[in-house]
Amino acid sequence: MDVIVCVKQVPEVIDADLKISREGTGIEKEDLVMHINDWDNYAVEEAVCIKETQGGTVTAITIGDDESEDVLRRALAMGADKAIRIDPGERELDGFVISKILAKVIKDLEYHLVLTGVQADDDNSGMVGIMLAETLGLSHAAVVTGVEPEGDLARIRVELEGGMDEVSRIQLPSLLTIQTGINEPRYVSIMGIRKAGKKELTVIPVANLGLSEDDLTPRTRIEEVFLPPETTGAEMIEGDAASVAAELIKIIKEKGVSI
Amino acid sequence: MVTPYRVSYWSIESVWIFYVLAALAVAVFVFGVISHVSVWSRGARRQGIGFSGQGIFNLFLDGLLGRRIFSGDVAAGTMHLLILWGFLGLFAGTVLISADYWVYHFLKGPVYIGYSICLEFFGLMLAIGLVWALIRRYLQRVTRLERRIEDLIVPVWLLVVVLSGFLVEGVRLSAQRPEWGGWSFIGHVISLFWSDPRGALSIYPYVWWSHAILSLGLVAAIPFCKLFHVLAAPLSIYMEDRPDLPMPAETVTGDEEVFSSRQMIFFDACTRCGRCVEVCPSAGAGEPFSPREFIAAVREDLLLRHHPLKGLDWFSRWSDPRKAEKPDLDPQKVWHCTTCRACLEVCPVYVATPKVIERARSRVVEDGTQVPLLLSQTLEKLYKYNNPWEASKKNRAKWSQDLEISDLTKTGEEDPLCYFVGCTTALDTRAQDLARSFARILKHAGVPFGTLGKNEPCCGDIARRVGEDGLFEEQMESCLALFGRNNIRRVVTSSPHCFHTFRNEYPTFQALRPPDEKVHFDVRHYTQVIGELVSEGSIRFEKRLNIKVTYHDPCYLGRHNRVYDEPRKVIRSIPGIELVEMSHNRANSLCCGGGGGRMWQQDLDSKIKMSEIRIREAAETGAEIVITACPLCLIMLEDARKTASLEDTLRVMDLNELVVMALGLRSEGGE
């Protein structure tokens, strides 16, 4: 079974001081540590697991500058066979443009399954997967927490609202957006990444794809990025541990706790 | 008077049968040895067996004199010496009698008498040693000794061989009645049993053949039981003194074993004496790990996979179920070890379990699918943030905000003293006080120094300990490049772990570099620097501190690097202070449980935490403060103090904090 998995490089923001860029429409990314989008990491692991049990190939695709090849090499080290990077140059991207570009490349490849993450850590829009399925004319399922291929079908588990799961069969080829927790992504060692450097990695400039100007025009525009305004209501409790704890208990008792 | 001598094969017919049996026994023996050697030859070959004077010397001390078997267990040492010398003596006797028969007849007259007496003594030694061994194992039931079938058969078989040897001699003396028979004092006593020489003569061939077959069988069995240590242990001891050559991750290919040939010889030297189990902190805490079982599992796995007969049907029929039981070694079993080195310290044959563990971990890490979740997250953090604490660069130097410490990456000083703070000391709120205290002490003593500020990287210790060698090498490269760029030649570390990595791991890798790419630097641990400042009088303690303290030796400072005295000297130089020792101290100090990457892993099903065992031992001394000299020990013991409900009676302090307190400098730490 041949699987295509779409990955994205995103900034790590846990301990970072985020600064809004000068244009006011994004954040400054220079000093940020970049890594693979968490959801995509699970998608790659799932693709590799499918390959390990079913045979076939895994192809990883990303859109980004040469630094984003790191996530492709990581996917190759995890067990992907080939990688494709589409260089967007200076073009502005949004979910629409990304899905058009991906669809154009994937259209000509052999595949039974296309996997993407549910969403990306950076802007959390969660659009690309389903838009890509629509552009490619594929059946799709979103927020998938289990995949078991069965011939030309796949048994899939989908996370619903309110802690419910739904199990269904989907006709292949199809597109699944993968939820975190579907598996335990393997550890990728530095040596593994270095050795994966020998695997095939193709770079395609977006201009070579022959997409129309309309397909490459973003449908969304960020007008302003800003910090939420400071509000009142926060109370700093000061003092030693014992008095802080006593004060806390008092407040919790007064206000009540609902679980 | 007739010249005393002995007729070989006296009154034995069909001697050729003996030679056929002997040839068979030797063939089986040689085949057994070959199967071990063929495993060794599959090991990563990073180490030659050249001549080594020190190796010979160690062989003499540890082999012939049994130095390491004696240490800590005089009874075991004496018992083993009796067996060893008895065995060697009888072996030499056999060689001599063969030479006498085949080459030159010299065992006659007084030489023969001397020969007889010596053999009596050697036989007696061996017999006493073996009986003692059996008593220790089965009557005294020494805890560390196991009672498996093999443990019974081997000594009993040897004993039967020795006793049957005496019997052969006694019967022969009874049948021959030579006038010099009395010199063989044991044989002589046995010979008195038969009043009629003919009676003795009639049973003599049976006794002789039984002894011969038992002895030849024993020779054949040597490579297949724990007796193989008579060959592997001397080799292991001989090879011990040479430093481990590194295996750069780049050079390790998937088809090669991760263990070196030398380590494989170590495995075969193991006799399951169990000293490692007794001292292993993980086993002591009730975790499902023991160095002995681990080494045995690795050894069996290797032997089954590389055995010369592995292609044969019947062999795979026998070995496959065994392999299935231990599918390529349980990857879960490699994470318990804290690499504290306690096992190596007591191992009579130098089985370096911590190093072996690191190699075994490298295999699990390269595979990637079985790395415990928390550990794989830690490794990701190490890669992304260059520290295991997920802290971005800007927070690295926050501990020193109000201390005005120069940043060596900016000042461009010539030959500065570089204080390498280390990830945990720089970033953990409890451990930061160690750094602040040390900086104050250096300032107080007027020692100019600086740090690498927010550019300080991780030294690579954690990656190295958990087998992520590629990451370790990258971190080492960036560390060395930073040192080189900023002319750093003198480094002092907070952590014994950084100290060890700089002092012992970097040089072996640097040895592989061309000379002009080497970065030379000296590294000391802070206890050594403070020790020196106290000695030369730059630090003087005037205030009396009337307290009782005890000192916990960090594994990587003590056992791994032999720094035991400096911290104690600093403590003792404080007037009024009373230093008491815990029952485990110096080389047999107990690990706090934080090393070998354990600090950044989930708790592994123990009955009691290692740190809790240690803190309780500290409390038993009646000390008010436990002093340590490692940020990991500090954190582990501090936590243990709380979980063991010792908060009111016992404090945990770093040596720096104690010094700051004694000097009356401001300290916010400790409590």
Short mmCIF file of C-alpha atoms in Angstrom, two decimals, chain B residues 365-639:
data_model
loop_
_atom_site.label_atom_id
_atom_site.label_comp_id
_atom_site.label_asym_id
_atom_site.label_seq_id
_atom_site.Cartn_x
_atom_site.Cartn_y
_atom_site.Cartn_z
CA VAL B 365 17.67 4.32 20.39
CA GLU B 366 18.72 3.73 16.77
CA ASP B 367 15.71 1.46 16.31
CA GLY B 368 13.53 4.15 17.89
CA THR B 369 10.28 2.23 18.29
CA GLN B 370 10.88 1.07 21.87
CA VAL B 371 12.29 4.20 23.47
CA PRO B 372 10.21 5.05 26.56
CA LEU B 373 8.00 8.06 25.88
CA LEU B 374 9.45 10.40 28.50
CA LEU B 375 12.98 9.60 27.44
CA SER B 376 12.27 10.19 23.79
CA GLN B 377 10.70 13.53 24.74
CA THR B 378 13.83 14.37 26.75
CA LEU B 379 16.03 13.57 23.78
CA GLU B 380 13.87 15.73 21.54
CA LYS B 381 14.25 18.57 24.04
CA LEU B 382 17.99 18.04 24.20
CA TYR B 383 18.13 18.35 20.45
CA LYS B 384 15.82 21.35 20.15
CA TYR B 385 16.89 23.33 23.20
CA ASN B 386 20.37 21.98 23.95
CA ASN B 387 19.21 21.15 27.47
CA PRO B 388 16.83 18.58 28.90
CA TRP B 389 14.72 21.18 30.69
CA GLU B 390 12.97 22.64 27.64
CA ALA B 391 14.35 26.07 28.44
CA SER B 392 15.18 28.50 25.69
CA LYS B 393 18.61 30.08 25.47
CA LYS B 394 17.61 33.33 27.10
CA ASN B 395 16.90 31.56 30.38
CA ARG B 396 20.25 29.82 30.58
CA ALA B 397 22.07 32.64 32.36
CA LYS B 398 19.14 33.91 34.44
CA TRP B 399 20.60 32.41 37.62
CA SER B 400 23.43 34.93 37.47
CA GLN B 401 21.33 38.05 36.82
CA ASP B 402 22.41 39.99 39.90
CA LEU B 403 25.95 38.58 40.14
CA GLU B 404 27.83 40.42 37.37
CA ILE B 405 29.63 37.47 35.88
CA SER B 406 31.59 38.06 32.71
CA ASP B 407 30.43 36.31 29.58
CA LEU B 408 33.53 34.72 28.03
CA THR B 409 31.90 34.59 24.62
CA LYS B 410 31.89 38.39 24.65
CA THR B 411 34.97 39.47 26.62
CA GLY B 412 37.61 37.66 24.56
CA GLU B 413 39.91 37.22 27.57
CA GLU B 414 43.16 35.31 27.26
CA ASP B 415 43.18 32.00 29.13
CA PRO B 416 40.15 32.66 31.32
CA LEU B 417 38.84 30.20 33.92
CA CYS B 418 35.59 29.03 32.42
CA TYR B 419 32.90 28.02 34.84
CA PHE B 420 30.80 25.48 32.93
CA VAL B 421 27.52 25.69 34.80
CA GLY B 422 25.72 22.79 33.13
CA CYS B 423 22.08 22.42 32.13
CA THR B 424 20.59 21.33 35.44
CA THR B 425 22.57 23.76 37.59
CA ALA B 426 21.70 26.63 35.28
CA LEU B 427 18.02 25.83 34.92
CA ASP B 428 16.65 23.94 37.92
CA THR B 429 15.52 26.36 40.62
CA ARG B 430 16.92 24.26 43.46
CA ALA B 431 20.24 23.58 41.76
CA GLN B 432 20.73 27.21 40.70
CA ASP B 433 21.79 27.98 44.24
CA LEU B 434 24.80 25.75 43.69
CA ALA B 435 25.90 28.02 40.84
CA ARG B 436 25.23 31.22 42.74
CA SER B 437 27.15 29.90 45.74
CA PHE B 438 30.13 28.81 43.68
CA ALA B 439 30.26 32.16 41.89
CA ARG B 440 30.24 33.93 45.27
CA ILE B 441 33.03 31.70 46.54
CA LEU B 442 35.21 32.39 43.51
CA LYS B 443 34.59 36.12 43.89
CA HIS B 444 35.33 35.94 47.60
CA ALA B 445 38.63 34.17 46.89
CA GLY B 446 39.47 36.71 44.21
CA VAL B 447 39.58 34.19 41.37
CA PRO B 448 38.82 35.76 37.99
CA PHE B 449 36.39 33.66 36.01
CA GLY B 450 33.55 33.79 33.54
CA THR B 451 30.85 31.63 32.04
CA LEU B 452 29.64 30.99 28.52
CA GLY B 453 26.47 32.87 29.40
CA LYS B 454 23.41 32.01 27.37
CA ASN B 455 25.57 30.31 24.74
CA GLU B 456 26.56 27.49 27.07
CA PRO B 457 25.57 24.21 25.39
CA CYS B 458 24.88 20.79 26.88
CA CYS B 459 28.08 18.78 27.30
CA GLY B 460 26.38 15.69 25.92
CA ASP B 461 26.39 13.58 29.07
CA ILE B 462 22.72 12.60 28.94
CA ALA B 463 22.80 11.70 25.26
CA ARG B 464 25.91 9.62 25.83
CA ARG B 465 24.48 7.79 28.84
CA VAL B 466 21.25 6.86 27.12
CA GLY B 467 22.94 5.72 23.91
CA GLU B 468 22.04 8.64 21.61
CA ASP B 469 25.60 8.75 20.30
CA GLY B 470 24.87 10.87 17.23
CA LEU B 471 23.42 13.61 19.42
CA PHE B 472 26.29 13.28 21.90
CA GLU B 473 28.81 13.73 19.12
CA GLU B 474 27.00 16.81 17.77
CA GLN B 475 26.92 18.34 21.24
CA MET B 476 30.59 17.51 21.77
CA GLU B 477 31.48 19.13 18.44
CA SER B 478 29.62 22.33 19.30
CA CYS B 479 31.13 22.41 22.79
CA LEU B 480 34.66 21.95 21.49
CA ALA B 481 34.11 24.55 18.78
CA LEU B 482 32.88 27.03 21.40
CA PHE B 483 35.87 26.33 23.66
CA GLY B 484 38.24 26.67 20.71
CA ARG B 485 36.70 29.92 19.52
CA ASN B 486 36.93 31.55 22.92
CA ASN B 487 40.42 30.29 23.87
CA ILE B 488 39.10 28.31 26.76
CA ARG B 489 41.82 26.12 28.22
CA ARG B 490 40.68 25.80 31.83
CA VAL B 491 37.22 24.59 32.70
CA VAL B 492 35.56 23.99 36.04
CA THR B 493 32.18 22.28 36.21
CA SER B 494 29.32 22.18 38.71
CA SER B 495 28.30 18.72 37.75
CA PRO B 496 30.40 15.59 38.08
CA HIS B 497 28.57 14.44 34.95
CA CYS B 498 29.89 17.27 32.77
CA PHE B 499 33.27 16.79 34.49
CA HIS B 500 33.32 13.11 33.59
CA THR B 501 32.18 13.68 30.03
CA PHE B 502 34.83 16.34 29.41
CA ARG B 503 37.55 14.44 31.20
CA ASN B 504 36.94 10.90 29.99
CA GLU B 505 34.66 10.87 26.97
CA TYR B 506 35.91 13.84 24.91
CA PRO B 507 39.59 12.78 24.87
CA THR B 508 38.82 9.34 23.44
CA PHE B 509 36.87 10.92 20.59
CA GLN B 510 39.42 13.69 20.15
CA ALA B 511 42.10 11.01 19.80
CA LEU B 512 40.51 10.15 16.45
CA ARG B 513 40.95 13.71 15.17
CA PRO B 514 43.99 15.05 13.34
CA PRO B 515 46.29 16.94 15.79
CA ASP B 516 45.51 20.42 14.46
CA GLU B 517 41.78 19.89 15.01
CA LYS B 518 42.12 18.91 18.64
CA VAL B 519 40.94 21.32 21.29
CA HIS B 520 43.02 20.95 24.42
CA PHE B 521 41.55 21.97 27.72
CA ASP B 522 41.88 21.03 31.36
CA VAL B 523 38.80 20.27 33.33
CA ARG B 524 38.29 20.18 37.07
CA HIS B 525 35.29 19.68 39.27
CA TYR B 526 34.45 22.56 41.56
CA THR B 527 35.33 20.51 44.66
CA GLN B 528 38.89 20.33 43.37
CA VAL B 529 39.02 24.10 42.83
CA ILE B 530 37.63 24.87 46.28
CA GLY B 531 39.98 22.27 47.76
CA GLU B 532 42.88 24.07 46.17
CA LEU B 533 41.68 27.50 47.36
CA VAL B 534 41.43 26.14 50.90
CA SER B 535 44.91 24.59 50.71
CA GLU B 536 46.60 27.75 49.43
CA GLY B 537 44.76 29.87 51.99
CA SER B 538 42.63 31.90 49.60
CA ILE B 539 39.64 30.66 51.53
CA ARG B 540 39.84 30.71 55.33
CA PHE B 541 37.03 29.64 57.55
CA GLU B 542 36.92 31.67 60.73
CA LYS B 543 33.38 31.19 61.90
CA ARG B 544 32.68 28.01 63.87
CA LEU B 545 29.86 25.84 62.63
CA ASN B 546 28.90 23.44 65.35
CA ILE B 547 27.03 20.96 63.21
CA LYS B 548 27.24 17.31 62.35
CA VAL B 549 27.25 16.56 58.64
CA THR B 550 27.66 13.57 56.38
CA TYR B 551 28.94 13.52 52.81
CA HIS B 552 27.30 11.70 49.91
CA ASP B 553 29.80 10.73 47.19
CA PRO B 554 28.30 11.38 43.74
CA CYS B 555 29.01 8.36 41.52
CA TYR B 556 30.59 10.34 38.70
CA LEU B 557 32.84 12.26 41.07
CA GLY B 558 33.83 9.35 43.29
CA ARG B 559 33.80 5.98 41.61
CA HIS B 560 34.17 7.25 38.06
CA ASN B 561 36.83 9.84 38.75
CA ARG B 562 38.28 8.96 42.15
CA VAL B 563 37.65 12.34 43.76
CA TYR B 564 36.91 11.30 47.32
CA ASP B 565 39.24 13.42 49.45
CA GLU B 566 38.87 17.01 48.23
CA PRO B 567 35.25 17.48 49.31
CA ARG B 568 35.97 15.85 52.67
CA LYS B 569 39.03 18.03 53.13
CA VAL B 570 36.97 21.17 52.48
CA ILE B 571 34.31 20.05 54.96
CA ARG B 572 36.88 19.23 57.64
CA SER B 573 38.61 22.58 57.23
CA ILE B 574 35.52 24.30 58.60
CA PRO B 575 36.05 24.75 62.34
CA GLY B 576 33.58 23.02 64.62
CA ILE B 577 32.07 20.84 61.95
CA GLU B 578 31.85 17.11 62.56
CA LEU B 579 31.93 14.86 59.49
CA VAL B 580 30.47 11.40 59.95
CA GLU B 581 30.44 8.74 57.24
CA MET B 582 27.47 6.75 56.04
CA SER B 583 27.90 2.99 55.94
CA HIS B 584 28.22 3.22 52.16
CA ASN B 585 30.88 5.77 51.37
CA ARG B 586 33.65 6.48 48.90
CA ALA B 587 34.03 3.61 46.40
CA ASN B 588 30.97 1.78 47.67
CA SER B 589 28.78 4.86 47.92
CA LEU B 590 25.14 4.33 47.02
CA CYS B 591 23.72 5.99 43.93
CA CYS B 592 20.97 8.59 44.39
CA GLY B 593 19.22 7.24 41.28
CA GLY B 594 19.61 10.33 39.08
CA GLY B 595 22.43 9.26 36.77
CA GLY B 596 22.46 7.41 33.48
CA GLY B 597 19.54 9.45 32.21
CA ARG B 598 17.26 8.24 35.02
CA MET B 599 16.59 11.81 36.12
CA TRP B 600 14.64 12.37 32.90
CA GLN B 601 12.71 9.13 32.80
CA GLN B 602 9.54 7.95 34.39
CA ASP B 603 9.87 5.97 37.62
CA LEU B 604 10.61 2.34 36.88
CA ASP B 605 8.56 0.03 39.08
CA SER B 606 10.76 -0.03 42.17
CA LYS B 607 9.70 -1.05 45.67
CA ILE B 608 11.42 1.96 47.17
CA LYS B 609 13.21 4.82 45.47
CA MET B 610 16.99 4.66 45.41
CA SER B 611 17.18 8.23 46.68
CA GLU B 612 15.00 7.29 49.62
CA ILE B 613 17.28 4.40 50.57
CA ARG B 614 20.20 6.80 50.49
CA ILE B 615 18.55 9.60 52.46
CA ARG B 616 17.51 7.14 55.17
CA GLU B 617 21.08 5.94 55.42
CA ALA B 618 22.15 9.56 55.80
CA ALA B 619 19.57 10.08 58.53
CA GLU B 620 20.86 7.05 60.42
CA THR B 621 24.24 8.73 60.92
CA GLY B 622 22.53 11.34 63.09
CA ALA B 623 23.86 14.12 60.86
CA GLU B 624 21.87 17.33 60.52
CA ILE B 625 22.98 18.00 56.95
CA VAL B 626 23.80 15.75 54.01
CA ILE B 627 26.42 17.41 51.85
CA THR B 628 26.72 16.47 48.22
CA ALA B 629 28.59 17.79 45.22
CA CYS B 630 26.34 17.17 42.25
CA PRO B 631 23.20 18.98 41.08
CA LEU B 632 21.44 15.70 40.30
CA CYS B 633 22.18 14.24 43.74
CA LEU B 634 21.06 17.53 45.26
CA ILE B 635 17.67 17.40 43.54
CA MET B 636 17.15 13.66 44.07
CA LEU B 637 18.07 13.76 47.76
CA GLU B 638 16.11 16.95 48.35
CA ASP B 639 13.01 15.23 46.97
#
